[in-house]
Short mmCIF file of C-alpha atoms in Angstrom, two decimals:
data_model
loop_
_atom_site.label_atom_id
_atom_site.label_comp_id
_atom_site.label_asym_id
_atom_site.label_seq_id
_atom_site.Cartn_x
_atom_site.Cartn_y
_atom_site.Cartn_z
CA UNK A 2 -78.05 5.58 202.78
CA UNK A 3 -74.45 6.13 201.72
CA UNK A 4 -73.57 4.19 198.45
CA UNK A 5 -69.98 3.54 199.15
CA UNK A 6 -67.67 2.74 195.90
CA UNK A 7 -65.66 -0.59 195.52
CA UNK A 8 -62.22 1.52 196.26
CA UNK A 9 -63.55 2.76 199.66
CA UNK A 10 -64.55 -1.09 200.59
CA UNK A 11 -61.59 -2.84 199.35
CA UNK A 12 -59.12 -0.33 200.87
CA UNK A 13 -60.88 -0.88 203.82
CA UNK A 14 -60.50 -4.22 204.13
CA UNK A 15 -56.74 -3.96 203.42
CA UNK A 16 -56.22 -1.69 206.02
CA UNK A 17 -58.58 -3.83 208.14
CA UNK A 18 -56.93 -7.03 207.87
CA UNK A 19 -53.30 -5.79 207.29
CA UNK A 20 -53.05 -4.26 210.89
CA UNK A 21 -55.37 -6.59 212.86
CA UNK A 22 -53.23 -7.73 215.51
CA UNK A 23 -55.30 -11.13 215.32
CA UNK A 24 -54.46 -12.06 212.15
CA UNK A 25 -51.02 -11.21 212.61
CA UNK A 26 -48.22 -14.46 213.65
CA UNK A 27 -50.77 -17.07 212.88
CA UNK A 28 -50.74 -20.29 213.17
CA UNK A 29 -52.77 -22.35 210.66
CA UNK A 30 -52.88 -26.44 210.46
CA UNK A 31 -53.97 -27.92 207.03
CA UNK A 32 -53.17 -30.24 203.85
CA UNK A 33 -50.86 -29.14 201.19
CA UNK A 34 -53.42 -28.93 198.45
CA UNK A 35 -51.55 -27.37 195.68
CA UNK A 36 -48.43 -26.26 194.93
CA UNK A 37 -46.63 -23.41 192.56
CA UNK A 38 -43.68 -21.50 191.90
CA UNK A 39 -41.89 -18.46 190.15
CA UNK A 40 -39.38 -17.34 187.96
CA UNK A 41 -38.18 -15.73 191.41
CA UNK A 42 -38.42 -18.65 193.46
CA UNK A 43 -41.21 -17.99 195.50
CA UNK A 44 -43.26 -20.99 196.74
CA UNK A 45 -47.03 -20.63 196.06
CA UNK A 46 -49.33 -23.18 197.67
CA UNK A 47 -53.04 -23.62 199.52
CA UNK A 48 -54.21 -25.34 203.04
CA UNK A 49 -57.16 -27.46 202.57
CA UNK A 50 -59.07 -28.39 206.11
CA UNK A 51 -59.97 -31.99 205.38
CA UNK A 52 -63.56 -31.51 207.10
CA UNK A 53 -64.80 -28.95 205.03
CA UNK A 54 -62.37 -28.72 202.00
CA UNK A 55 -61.94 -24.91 202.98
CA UNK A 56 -58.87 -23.72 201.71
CA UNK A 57 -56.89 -20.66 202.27
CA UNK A 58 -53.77 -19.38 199.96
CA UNK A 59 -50.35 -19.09 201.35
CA UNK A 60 -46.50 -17.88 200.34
CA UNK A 61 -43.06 -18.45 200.86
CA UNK A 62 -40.77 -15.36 199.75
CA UNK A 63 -37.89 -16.97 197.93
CA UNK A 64 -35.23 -16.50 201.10
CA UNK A 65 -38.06 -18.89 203.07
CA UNK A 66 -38.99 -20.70 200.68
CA UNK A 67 -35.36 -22.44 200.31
CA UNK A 68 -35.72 -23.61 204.02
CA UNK A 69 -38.92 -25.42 203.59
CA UNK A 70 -39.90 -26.23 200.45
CA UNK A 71 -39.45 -29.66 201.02
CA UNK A 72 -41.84 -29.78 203.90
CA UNK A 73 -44.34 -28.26 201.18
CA UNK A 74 -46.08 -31.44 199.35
CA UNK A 75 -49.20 -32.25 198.19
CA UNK A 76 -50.94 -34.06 200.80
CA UNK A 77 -48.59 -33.14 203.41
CA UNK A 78 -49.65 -32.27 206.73
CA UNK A 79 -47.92 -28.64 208.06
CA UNK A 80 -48.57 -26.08 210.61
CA UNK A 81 -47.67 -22.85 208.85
CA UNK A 82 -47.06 -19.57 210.79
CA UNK A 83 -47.77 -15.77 208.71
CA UNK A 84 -49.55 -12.96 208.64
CA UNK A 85 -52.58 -12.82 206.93
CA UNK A 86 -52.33 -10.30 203.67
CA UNK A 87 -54.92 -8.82 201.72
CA UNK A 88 -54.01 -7.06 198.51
CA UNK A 89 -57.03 -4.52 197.00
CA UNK A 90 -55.36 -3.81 193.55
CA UNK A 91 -55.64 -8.18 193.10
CA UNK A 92 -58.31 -9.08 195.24
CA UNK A 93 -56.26 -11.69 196.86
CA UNK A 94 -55.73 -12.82 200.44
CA UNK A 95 -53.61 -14.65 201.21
CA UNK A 96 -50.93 -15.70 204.18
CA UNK A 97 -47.67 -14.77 203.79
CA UNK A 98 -45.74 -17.68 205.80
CA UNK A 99 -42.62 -17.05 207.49
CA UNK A 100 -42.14 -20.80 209.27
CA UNK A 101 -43.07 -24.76 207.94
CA UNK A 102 -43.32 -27.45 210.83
CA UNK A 103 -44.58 -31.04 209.15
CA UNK A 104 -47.03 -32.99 211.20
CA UNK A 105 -47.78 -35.44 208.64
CA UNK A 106 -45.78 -37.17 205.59
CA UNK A 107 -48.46 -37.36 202.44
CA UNK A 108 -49.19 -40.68 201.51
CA UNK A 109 -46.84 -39.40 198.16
CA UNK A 110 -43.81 -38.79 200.15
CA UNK A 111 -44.19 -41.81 201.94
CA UNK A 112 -44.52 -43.93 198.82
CA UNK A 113 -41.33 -41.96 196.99
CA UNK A 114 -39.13 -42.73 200.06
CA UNK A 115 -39.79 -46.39 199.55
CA UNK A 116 -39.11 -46.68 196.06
CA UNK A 117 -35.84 -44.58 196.34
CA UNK A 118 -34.77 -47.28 199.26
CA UNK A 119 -35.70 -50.00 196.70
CA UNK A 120 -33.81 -48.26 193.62
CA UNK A 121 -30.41 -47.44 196.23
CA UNK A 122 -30.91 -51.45 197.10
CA UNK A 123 -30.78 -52.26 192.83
CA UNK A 124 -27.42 -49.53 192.49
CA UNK A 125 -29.55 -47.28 190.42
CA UNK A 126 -27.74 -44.03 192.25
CA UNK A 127 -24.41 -46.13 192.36
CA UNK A 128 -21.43 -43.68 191.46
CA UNK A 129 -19.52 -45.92 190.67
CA UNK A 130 -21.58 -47.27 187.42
CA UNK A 131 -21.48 -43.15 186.42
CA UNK A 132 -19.92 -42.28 183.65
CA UNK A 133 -17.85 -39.84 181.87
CA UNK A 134 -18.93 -37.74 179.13
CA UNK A 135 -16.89 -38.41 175.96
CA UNK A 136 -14.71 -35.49 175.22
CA UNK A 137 -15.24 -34.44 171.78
CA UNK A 138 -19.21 -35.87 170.88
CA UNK A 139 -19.98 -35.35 166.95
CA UNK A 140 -23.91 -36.05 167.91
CA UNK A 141 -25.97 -35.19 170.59
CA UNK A 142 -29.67 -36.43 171.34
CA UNK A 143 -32.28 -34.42 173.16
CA UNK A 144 -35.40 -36.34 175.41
CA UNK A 145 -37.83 -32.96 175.51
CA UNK A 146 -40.77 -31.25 174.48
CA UNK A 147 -40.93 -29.76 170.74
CA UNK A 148 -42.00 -26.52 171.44
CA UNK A 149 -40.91 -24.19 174.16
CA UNK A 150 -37.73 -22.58 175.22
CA UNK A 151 -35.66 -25.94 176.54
CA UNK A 152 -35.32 -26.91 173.05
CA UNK A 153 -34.34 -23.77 171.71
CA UNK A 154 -32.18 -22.79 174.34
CA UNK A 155 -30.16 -26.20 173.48
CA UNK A 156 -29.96 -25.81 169.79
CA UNK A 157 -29.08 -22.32 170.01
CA UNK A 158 -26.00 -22.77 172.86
CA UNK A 159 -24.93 -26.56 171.32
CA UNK A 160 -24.27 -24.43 167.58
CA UNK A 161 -22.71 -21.64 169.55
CA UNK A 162 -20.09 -23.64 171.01
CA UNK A 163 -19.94 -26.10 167.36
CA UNK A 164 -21.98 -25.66 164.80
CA UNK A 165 -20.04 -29.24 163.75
CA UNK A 166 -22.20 -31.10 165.97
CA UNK A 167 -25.45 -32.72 164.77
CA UNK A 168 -28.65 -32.69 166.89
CA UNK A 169 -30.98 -35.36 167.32
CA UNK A 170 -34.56 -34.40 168.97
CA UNK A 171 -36.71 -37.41 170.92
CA UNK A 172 -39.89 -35.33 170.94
CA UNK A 173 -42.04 -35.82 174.02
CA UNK A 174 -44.41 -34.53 176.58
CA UNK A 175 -42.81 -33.04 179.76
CA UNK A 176 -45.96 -33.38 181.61
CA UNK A 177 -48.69 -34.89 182.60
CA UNK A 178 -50.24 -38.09 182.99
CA UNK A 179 -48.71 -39.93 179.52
CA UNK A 180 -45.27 -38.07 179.61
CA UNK A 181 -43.45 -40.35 181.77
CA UNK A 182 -44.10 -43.09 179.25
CA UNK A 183 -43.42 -41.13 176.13
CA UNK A 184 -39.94 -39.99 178.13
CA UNK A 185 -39.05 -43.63 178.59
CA UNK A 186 -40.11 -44.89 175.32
CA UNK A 187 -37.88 -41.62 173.58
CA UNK A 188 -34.84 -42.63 176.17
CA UNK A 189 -35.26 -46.44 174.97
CA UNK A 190 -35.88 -45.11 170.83
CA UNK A 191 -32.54 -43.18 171.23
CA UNK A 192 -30.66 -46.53 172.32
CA UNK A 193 -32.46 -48.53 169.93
CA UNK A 194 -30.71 -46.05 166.62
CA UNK A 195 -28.22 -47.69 163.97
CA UNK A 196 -25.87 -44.90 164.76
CA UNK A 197 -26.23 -44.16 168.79
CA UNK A 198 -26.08 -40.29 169.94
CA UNK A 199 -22.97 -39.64 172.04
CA UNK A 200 -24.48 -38.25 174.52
CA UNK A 201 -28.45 -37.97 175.63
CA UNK A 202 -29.81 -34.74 177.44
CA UNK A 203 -33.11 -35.55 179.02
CA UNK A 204 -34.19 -31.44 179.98
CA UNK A 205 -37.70 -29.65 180.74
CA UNK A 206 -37.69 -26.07 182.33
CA UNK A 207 -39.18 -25.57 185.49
CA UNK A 208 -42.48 -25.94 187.18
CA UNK A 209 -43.89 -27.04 190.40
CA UNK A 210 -43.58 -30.89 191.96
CA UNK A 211 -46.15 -32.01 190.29
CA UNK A 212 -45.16 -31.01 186.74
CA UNK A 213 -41.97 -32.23 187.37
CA UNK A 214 -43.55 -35.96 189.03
CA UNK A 215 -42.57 -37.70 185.26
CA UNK A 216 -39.24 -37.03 186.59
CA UNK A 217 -39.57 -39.21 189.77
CA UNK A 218 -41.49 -42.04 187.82
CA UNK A 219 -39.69 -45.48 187.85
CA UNK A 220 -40.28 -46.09 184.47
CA UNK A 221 -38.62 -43.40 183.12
CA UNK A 222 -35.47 -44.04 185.83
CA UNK A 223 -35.35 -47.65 184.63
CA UNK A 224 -35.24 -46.60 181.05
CA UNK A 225 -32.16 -44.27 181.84
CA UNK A 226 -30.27 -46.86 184.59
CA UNK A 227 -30.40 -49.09 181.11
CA UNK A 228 -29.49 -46.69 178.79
CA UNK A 229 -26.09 -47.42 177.00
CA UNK A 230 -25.13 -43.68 175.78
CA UNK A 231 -23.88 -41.69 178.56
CA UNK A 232 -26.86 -39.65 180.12
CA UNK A 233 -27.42 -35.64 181.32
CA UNK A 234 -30.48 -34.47 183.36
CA UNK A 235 -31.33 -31.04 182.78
CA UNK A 236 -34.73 -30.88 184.99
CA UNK A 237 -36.07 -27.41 185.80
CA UNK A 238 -34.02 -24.64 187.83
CA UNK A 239 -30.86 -24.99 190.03
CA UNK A 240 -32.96 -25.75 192.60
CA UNK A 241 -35.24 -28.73 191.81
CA UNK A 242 -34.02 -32.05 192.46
CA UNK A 243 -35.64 -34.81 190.89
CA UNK A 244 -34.65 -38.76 191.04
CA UNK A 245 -33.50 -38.55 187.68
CA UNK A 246 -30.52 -36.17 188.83
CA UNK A 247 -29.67 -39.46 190.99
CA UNK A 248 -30.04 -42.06 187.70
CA UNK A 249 -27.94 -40.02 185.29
CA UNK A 250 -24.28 -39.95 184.65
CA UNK A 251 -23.96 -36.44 184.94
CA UNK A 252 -26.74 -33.63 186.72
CA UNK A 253 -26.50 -30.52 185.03
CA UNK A 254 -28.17 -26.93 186.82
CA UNK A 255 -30.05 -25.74 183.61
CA UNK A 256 -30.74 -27.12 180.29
CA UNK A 257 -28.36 -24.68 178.96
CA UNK A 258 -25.48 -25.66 181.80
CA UNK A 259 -26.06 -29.34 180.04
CA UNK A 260 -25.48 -28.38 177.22
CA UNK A 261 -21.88 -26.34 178.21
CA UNK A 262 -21.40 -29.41 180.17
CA UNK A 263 -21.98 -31.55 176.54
CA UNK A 264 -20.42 -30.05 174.45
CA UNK A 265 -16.81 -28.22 174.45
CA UNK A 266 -16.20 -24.80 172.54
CA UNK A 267 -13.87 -24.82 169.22
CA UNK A 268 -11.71 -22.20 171.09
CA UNK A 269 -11.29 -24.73 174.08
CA UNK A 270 -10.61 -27.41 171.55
CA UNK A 271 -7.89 -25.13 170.28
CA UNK A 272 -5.99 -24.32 172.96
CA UNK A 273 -6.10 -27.86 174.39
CA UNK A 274 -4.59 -28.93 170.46
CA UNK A 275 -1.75 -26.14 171.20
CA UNK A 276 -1.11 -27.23 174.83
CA UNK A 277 -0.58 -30.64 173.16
CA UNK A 278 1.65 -29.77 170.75
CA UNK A 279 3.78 -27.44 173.24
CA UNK A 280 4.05 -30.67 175.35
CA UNK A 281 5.10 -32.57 172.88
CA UNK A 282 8.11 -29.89 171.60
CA UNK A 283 8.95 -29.41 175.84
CA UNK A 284 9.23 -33.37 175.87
CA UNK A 285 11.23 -33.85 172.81
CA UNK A 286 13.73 -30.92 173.77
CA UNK A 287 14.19 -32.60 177.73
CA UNK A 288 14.97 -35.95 175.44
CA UNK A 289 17.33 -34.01 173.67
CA UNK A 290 18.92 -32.67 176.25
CA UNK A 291 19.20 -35.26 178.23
CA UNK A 292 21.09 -37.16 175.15
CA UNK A 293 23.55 -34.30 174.54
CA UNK A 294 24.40 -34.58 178.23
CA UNK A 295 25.39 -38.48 177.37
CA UNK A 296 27.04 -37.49 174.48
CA UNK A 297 29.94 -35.50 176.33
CA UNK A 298 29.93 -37.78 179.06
CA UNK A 299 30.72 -40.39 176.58
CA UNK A 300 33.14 -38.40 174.69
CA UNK A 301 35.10 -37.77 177.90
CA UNK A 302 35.10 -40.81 178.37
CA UNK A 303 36.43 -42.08 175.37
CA UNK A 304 39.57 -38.92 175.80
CA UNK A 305 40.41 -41.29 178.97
CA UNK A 306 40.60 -44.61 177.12
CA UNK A 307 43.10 -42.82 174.00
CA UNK A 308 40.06 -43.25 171.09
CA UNK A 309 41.08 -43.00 167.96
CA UNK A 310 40.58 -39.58 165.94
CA UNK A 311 38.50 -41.33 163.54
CA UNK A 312 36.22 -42.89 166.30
CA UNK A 313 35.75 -39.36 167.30
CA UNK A 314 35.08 -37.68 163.74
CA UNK A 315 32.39 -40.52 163.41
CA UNK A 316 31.31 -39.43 166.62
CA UNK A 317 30.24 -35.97 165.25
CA UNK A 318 28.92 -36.86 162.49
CA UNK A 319 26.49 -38.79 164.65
CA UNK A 320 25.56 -35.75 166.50
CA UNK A 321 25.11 -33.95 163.39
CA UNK A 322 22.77 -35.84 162.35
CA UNK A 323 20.93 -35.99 165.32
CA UNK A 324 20.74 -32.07 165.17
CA UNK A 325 19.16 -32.23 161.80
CA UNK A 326 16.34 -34.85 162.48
CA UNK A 327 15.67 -33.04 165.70
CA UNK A 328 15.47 -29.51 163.06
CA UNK A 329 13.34 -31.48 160.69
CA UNK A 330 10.73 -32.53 163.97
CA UNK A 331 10.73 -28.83 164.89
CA UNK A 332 9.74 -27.71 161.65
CA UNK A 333 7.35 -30.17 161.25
CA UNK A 334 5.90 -28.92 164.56
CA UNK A 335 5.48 -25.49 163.37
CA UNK A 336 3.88 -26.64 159.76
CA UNK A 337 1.28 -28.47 162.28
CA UNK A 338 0.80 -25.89 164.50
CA UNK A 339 0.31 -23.58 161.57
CA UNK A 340 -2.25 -25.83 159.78
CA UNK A 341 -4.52 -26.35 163.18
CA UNK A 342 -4.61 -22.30 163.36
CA UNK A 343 -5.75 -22.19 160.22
CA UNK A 344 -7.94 -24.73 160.90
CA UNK A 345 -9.44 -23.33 163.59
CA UNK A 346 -9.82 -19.71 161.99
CA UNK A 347 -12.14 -21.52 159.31
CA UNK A 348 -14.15 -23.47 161.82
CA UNK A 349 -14.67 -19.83 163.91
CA UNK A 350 -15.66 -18.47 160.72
CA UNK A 351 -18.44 -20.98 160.98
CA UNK A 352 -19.76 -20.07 164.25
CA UNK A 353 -22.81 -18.04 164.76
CA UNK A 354 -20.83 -15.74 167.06
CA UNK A 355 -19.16 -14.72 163.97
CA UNK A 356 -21.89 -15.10 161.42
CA UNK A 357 -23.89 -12.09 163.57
CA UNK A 358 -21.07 -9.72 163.78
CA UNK A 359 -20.17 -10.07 160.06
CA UNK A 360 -23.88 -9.10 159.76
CA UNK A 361 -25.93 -12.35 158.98
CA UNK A 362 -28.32 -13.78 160.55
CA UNK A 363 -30.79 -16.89 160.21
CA UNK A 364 -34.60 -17.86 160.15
CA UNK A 365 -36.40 -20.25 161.63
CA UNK A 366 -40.17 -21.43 161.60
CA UNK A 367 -41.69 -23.03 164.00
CA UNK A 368 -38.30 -24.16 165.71
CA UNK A 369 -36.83 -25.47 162.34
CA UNK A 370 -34.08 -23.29 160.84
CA UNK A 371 -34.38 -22.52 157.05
CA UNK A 372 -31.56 -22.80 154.78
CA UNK A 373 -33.47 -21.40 151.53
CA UNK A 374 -36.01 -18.28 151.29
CA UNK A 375 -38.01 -20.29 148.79
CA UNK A 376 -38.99 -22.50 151.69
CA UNK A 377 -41.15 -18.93 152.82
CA UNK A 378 -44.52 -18.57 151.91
CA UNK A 379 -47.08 -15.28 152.34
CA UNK A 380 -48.49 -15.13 155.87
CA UNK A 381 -46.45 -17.27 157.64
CA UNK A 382 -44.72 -16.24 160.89
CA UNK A 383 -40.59 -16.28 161.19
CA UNK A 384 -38.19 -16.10 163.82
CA UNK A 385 -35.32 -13.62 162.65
CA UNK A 386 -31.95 -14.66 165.07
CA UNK A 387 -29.53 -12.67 165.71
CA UNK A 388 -26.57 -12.10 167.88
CA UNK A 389 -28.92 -10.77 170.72
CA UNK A 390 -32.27 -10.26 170.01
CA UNK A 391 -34.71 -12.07 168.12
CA UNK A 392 -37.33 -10.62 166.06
CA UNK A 393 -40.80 -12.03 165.04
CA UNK A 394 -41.92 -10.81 161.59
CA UNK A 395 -45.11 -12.14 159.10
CA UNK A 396 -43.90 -12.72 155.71
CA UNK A 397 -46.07 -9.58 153.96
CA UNK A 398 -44.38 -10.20 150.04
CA UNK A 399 -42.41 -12.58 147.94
CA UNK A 400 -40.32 -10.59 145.54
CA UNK A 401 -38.65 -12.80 142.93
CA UNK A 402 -35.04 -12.34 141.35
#
């Protein structure tokens, strides 16, 4: 008897099942059981036969899974078509699909194109009850989970762009069975403040449909239809479409695209301030213009109808003092100008951008940024931020000075 080792038997069964011409261009019929995906966008899900509850493990490759992944939904009937793939170094077998047919809508599809017929029927994805984001917000309020990236990612590009702008965080769950209610309840808290947010990002990162289901729920799209501060959904990756994208005034890609979308940079704010002013001083010398034109076409004019010397002299004297008041505007232009640029240098200064290259940097503990080292105690874990890296370090002594 031959003992064989569990390399020999597992790289024959690859090389079995890999090049079977059976198992090659299949086509399997079964029940969206489960469903998963990737940073890269790859769509991970299993077939369930209803008889027997056997289930087998499939893929969509990212360039596939863009065709169909709306076809893949829990409880879905589909007819899938792959090759079946076994991998030694995992232990997994799986089908790798290449084409989707439906045969059957899942009861949840069915039931989520009814409601969004009853919500179009009530205007909840009306455009023309959208609407626009103020320009220049001075506080911002964020419907999201306390800990993970979203929140971080926010903070971190919403100082970036103004450190000037204050941040108000509606902690909640992002999934789950209890998150669409704590979502609503935050959306309605935020409307319910003595001094209302300007704006009010409602963001998670991504996930698969059924992380991202609080998302669809009714009461959290009645609680932002209702809401009276202007509203940005910020749900998962560029590619996930929930019904809150529908609800909300604006839809933004990424939690950090809502963010750009929320807030405008100090630079941007600058050179809009200078366009302004330019317009103004382009305006005022047309006006000018335009009134010196006047001037000699009244003077002629005047030469025609034999005016007086003195009317004339008086004349001048009124266009001198024209020309002064339209000095004393331009100089007060410049003084402005002058005092925005300045201005604007000190609120740069301000900016982390600039903080990191003249060498600082901040700390943070569990998501909440320290302004004191006294606020440090031994053992406790920081986040050191810089301009691009961050560095977790253990606080190993206090020295005192």
């Amino acid at each position: 008897m031959r003992i064989q080792t569990v390399a020999e038997v597992t790289s024959y069964l690859e090389k079995k099942i890999n090049t079977d011409y059976l198992l090659q261009s299949l086509w399997i019929e079964g029940v969206v059981a489960e469903t998963g995906r990737s940073a890269r966008g790859h769509l991970f899900f299993s077939l369930e036969d209803p008889a027997t509850s056997s289930r087998i493990s499939c893929v969509l490759w990212a360039s596939k899974a863009r065709l169909f992944e709306k076809m893949i939904q829990v409880g879905a009937t589909v007819v899938v078509s792959g090759n079946l793939n076994y991998q030694s170094a995992y232990q997994s077998l799986r089908l790798v699909a290449d084409r989707v047919n439906i045969k059957g809508k899942s009861a949840q599809t069915l039931a989520r194109e009814k409601m969004v017929e009853d919500l179009r029927a009530r205007g909840f994805f009306a455009w023309e009850r959208k609407r626009k984001l103020p320009t220049h917000p001075s506080r911002i309020g964020i419907v999201t989970s306390p800990e993970g990236a979203v929140l971080h990612d926010l903070k971190r590009m919403i100082s970036q762009r103004n450190p000037l702008v204050k941040i108000t965080v509606f902690p909640t769950r992002v999934q789950g069975a209890e998150a669409a209610q704590e979502i609503a309840d935050a959306i309605i808290s935020a409307n319910a403040e003595k001094e209302l947010c300007d704006i009010l990002i409602i963001a998670r990162g991504g996930g698969s449909q059924a992380e991202l289901a609080p998302y669809d729920n009714e009461t959290v799209l009645t609680a932002a239809f209702q809401s009276r501060i202007p509203t940005i959904s910020a749900i998962g990756h560029e590619n996930d479409h929930p019904l809150l994208d529908l609800v909300t005034d604006v839809r933004a890609a990424t939690p950090t695209h809502a963010a750009q979308l929320a807030v405008p940079a100090l630079t941007e704010i600058a050179v809009a301030f200078q366009h302004t002013l330019q317009r103004l001083l382009t305006a005022w010398q047309y006006y000018d213009k335009q009134r010196t034109y006047q001037w000699h076409q009244l003077v002629r004019k005047f030469a025609q109808t034999g005016v007086t010397q003195s009317h004339l002299v008086s004349a001048q004297i009124w266009q001198r003092q024209k020309w002064r008041l339209f000095l004393a505007a331009q100089s007060l232009y410049e003084k402005e100008k002058s005092r925005q640029q300045e201005q604007t240098r000190k609120l740069m200064q301000l900016s982390p951008e600039e903080m990191f290259r003249n060498g600082y940097f901040w700390l943070e503990q569990n998501q909440h940024r320290l302004t004191a080292l006294t606020e440090c105690h031994l053992g406790e874990e920081l986040t050191i931020i810089g301009e691009k890296v961050s560095i977790v370090a253990e606080v190993k002594e206090i020295l005192k000075r």
